[in-house]
CSV table of C-alpha atoms in Angstrom, one decimal:
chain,number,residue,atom,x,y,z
A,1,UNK,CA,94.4,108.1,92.3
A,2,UNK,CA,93.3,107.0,95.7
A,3,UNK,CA,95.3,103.6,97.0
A,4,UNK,CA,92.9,101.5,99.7
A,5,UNK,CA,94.3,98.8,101.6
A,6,UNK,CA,92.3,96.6,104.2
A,7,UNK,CA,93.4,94.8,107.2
A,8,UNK,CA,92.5,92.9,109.7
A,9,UNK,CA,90.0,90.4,108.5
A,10,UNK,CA,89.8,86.7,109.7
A,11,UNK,CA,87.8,83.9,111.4
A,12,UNK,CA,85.9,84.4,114.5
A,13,UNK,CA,82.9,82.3,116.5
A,14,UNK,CA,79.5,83.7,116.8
A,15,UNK,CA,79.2,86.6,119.3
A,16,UNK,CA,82.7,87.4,118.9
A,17,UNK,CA,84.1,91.0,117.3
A,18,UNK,CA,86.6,92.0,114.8
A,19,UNK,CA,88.4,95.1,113.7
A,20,UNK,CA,88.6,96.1,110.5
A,21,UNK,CA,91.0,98.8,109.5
A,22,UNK,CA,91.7,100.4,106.0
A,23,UNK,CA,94.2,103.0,105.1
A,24,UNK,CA,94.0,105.5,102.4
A,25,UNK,CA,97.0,107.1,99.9
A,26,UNK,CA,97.5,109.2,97.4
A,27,UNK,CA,95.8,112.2,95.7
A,28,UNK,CA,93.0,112.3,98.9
A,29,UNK,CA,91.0,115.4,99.1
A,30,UNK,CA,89.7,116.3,102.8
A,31,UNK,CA,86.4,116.6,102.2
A,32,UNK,CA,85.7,112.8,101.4
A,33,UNK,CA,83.1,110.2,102.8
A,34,UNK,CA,84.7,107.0,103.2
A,35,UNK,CA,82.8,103.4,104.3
A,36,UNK,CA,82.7,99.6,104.2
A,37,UNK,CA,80.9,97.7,102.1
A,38,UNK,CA,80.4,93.6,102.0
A,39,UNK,CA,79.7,90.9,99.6
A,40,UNK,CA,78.8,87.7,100.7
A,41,UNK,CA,78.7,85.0,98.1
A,42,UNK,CA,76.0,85.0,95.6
A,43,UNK,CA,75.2,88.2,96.9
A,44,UNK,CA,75.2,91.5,95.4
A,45,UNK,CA,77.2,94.0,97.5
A,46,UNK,CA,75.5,95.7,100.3
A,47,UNK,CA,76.6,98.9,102.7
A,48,UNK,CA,78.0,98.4,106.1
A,49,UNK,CA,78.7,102.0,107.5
A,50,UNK,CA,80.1,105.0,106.3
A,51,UNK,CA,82.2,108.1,107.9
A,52,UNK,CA,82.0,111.1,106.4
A,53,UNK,CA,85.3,113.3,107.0
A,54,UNK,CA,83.3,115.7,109.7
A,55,UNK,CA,82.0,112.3,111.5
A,56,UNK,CA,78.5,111.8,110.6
A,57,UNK,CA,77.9,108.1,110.3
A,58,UNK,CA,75.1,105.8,108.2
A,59,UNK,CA,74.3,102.1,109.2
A,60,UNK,CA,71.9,99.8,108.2
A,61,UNK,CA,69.5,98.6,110.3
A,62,UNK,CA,70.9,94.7,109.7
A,63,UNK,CA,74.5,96.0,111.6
A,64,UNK,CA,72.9,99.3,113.4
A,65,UNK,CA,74.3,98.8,117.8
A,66,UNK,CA,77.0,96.3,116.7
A,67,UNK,CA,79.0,97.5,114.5
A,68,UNK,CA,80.8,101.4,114.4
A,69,UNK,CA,82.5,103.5,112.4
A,70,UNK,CA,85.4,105.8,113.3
A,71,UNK,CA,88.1,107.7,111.3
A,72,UNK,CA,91.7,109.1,112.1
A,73,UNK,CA,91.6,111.9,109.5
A,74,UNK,CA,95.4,112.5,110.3
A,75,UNK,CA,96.1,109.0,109.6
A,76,UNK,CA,94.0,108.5,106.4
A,77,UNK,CA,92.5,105.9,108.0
A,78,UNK,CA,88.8,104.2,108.7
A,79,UNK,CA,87.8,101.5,110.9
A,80,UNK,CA,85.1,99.6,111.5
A,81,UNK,CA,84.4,97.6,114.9
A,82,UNK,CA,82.5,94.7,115.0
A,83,UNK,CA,80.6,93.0,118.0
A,84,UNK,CA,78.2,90.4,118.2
A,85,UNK,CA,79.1,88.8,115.3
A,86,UNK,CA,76.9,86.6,113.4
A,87,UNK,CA,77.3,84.2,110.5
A,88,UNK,CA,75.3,86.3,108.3
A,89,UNK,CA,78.2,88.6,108.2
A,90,UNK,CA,80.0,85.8,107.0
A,91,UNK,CA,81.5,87.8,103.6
A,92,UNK,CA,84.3,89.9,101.7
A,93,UNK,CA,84.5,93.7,103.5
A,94,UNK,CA,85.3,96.2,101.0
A,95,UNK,CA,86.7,99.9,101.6
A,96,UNK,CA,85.5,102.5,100.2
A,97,UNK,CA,86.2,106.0,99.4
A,98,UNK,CA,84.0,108.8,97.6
A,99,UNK,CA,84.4,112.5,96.8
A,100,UNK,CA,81.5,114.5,95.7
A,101,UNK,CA,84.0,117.4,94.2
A,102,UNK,CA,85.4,116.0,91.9
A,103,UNK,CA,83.7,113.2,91.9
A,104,UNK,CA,85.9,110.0,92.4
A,105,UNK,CA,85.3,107.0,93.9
A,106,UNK,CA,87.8,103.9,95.0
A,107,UNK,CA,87.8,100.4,96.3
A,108,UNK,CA,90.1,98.1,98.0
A,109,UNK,CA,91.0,94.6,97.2
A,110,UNK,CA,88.6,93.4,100.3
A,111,UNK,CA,89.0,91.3,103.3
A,112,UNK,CA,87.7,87.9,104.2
A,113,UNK,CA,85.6,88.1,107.3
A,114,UNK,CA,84.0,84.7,108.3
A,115,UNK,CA,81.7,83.9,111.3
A,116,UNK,CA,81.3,80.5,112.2
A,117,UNK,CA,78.5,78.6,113.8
């Protein structure tokens, strides 16, 4: 079992920036891909950015230049800073962790990010 817990969530104007952090525990294997996902109300849930554990890093075009991805691999951790926030990113910011071999996956509990107008 892989334990993810989120932090650093909150409620920030237009424009602003957040960082998200998430740290990982438990059984994790090195070779691991780990990333953020969102879900904003009514929404299904979509991909933010992931980190795979050598540093190669996938964005969608919707968050590519103002959002990134980085990872202390000592730490078990991933982070995710956020600029130029809009209220489209208004939603709940899962961690995420995956393993190819074996093949596992995890989730966090999320964290509210809210951008207001």
């Amino acid at each position: 079992q892989v334990q993810l817990v989120e932090s650093g969530g909150g409620l920030v104007q237009a424009g602003g920036s957040l960082r998200l952090s998430c740290a990982a525990s438990g059984n994790i294997f090195s070779a691991n891909t780990m990333g953020w996902y969102r879900q904003a109300p009514g929404k299904q849930r979509e991909l933010v950015a992931t980190i795979t554990d050598n540093g190669f890093t996938n964005y969608p075009d919707s968050v590519k230049g103002r959002f990134t991805i980085s990872r202390d691999n000592a730490k078990n951790t991933v982070y995710l800073q956020m600029s130029s926030l809009k209220p489209e990113d208004t939603a709940v910011y899962y961690c995420n962790y995956f393993t190819i071999f074996p093949r596992r996956e995890y989730w966090g509990r999320g964290t509210q990010v809210t951008v207001s107008s």
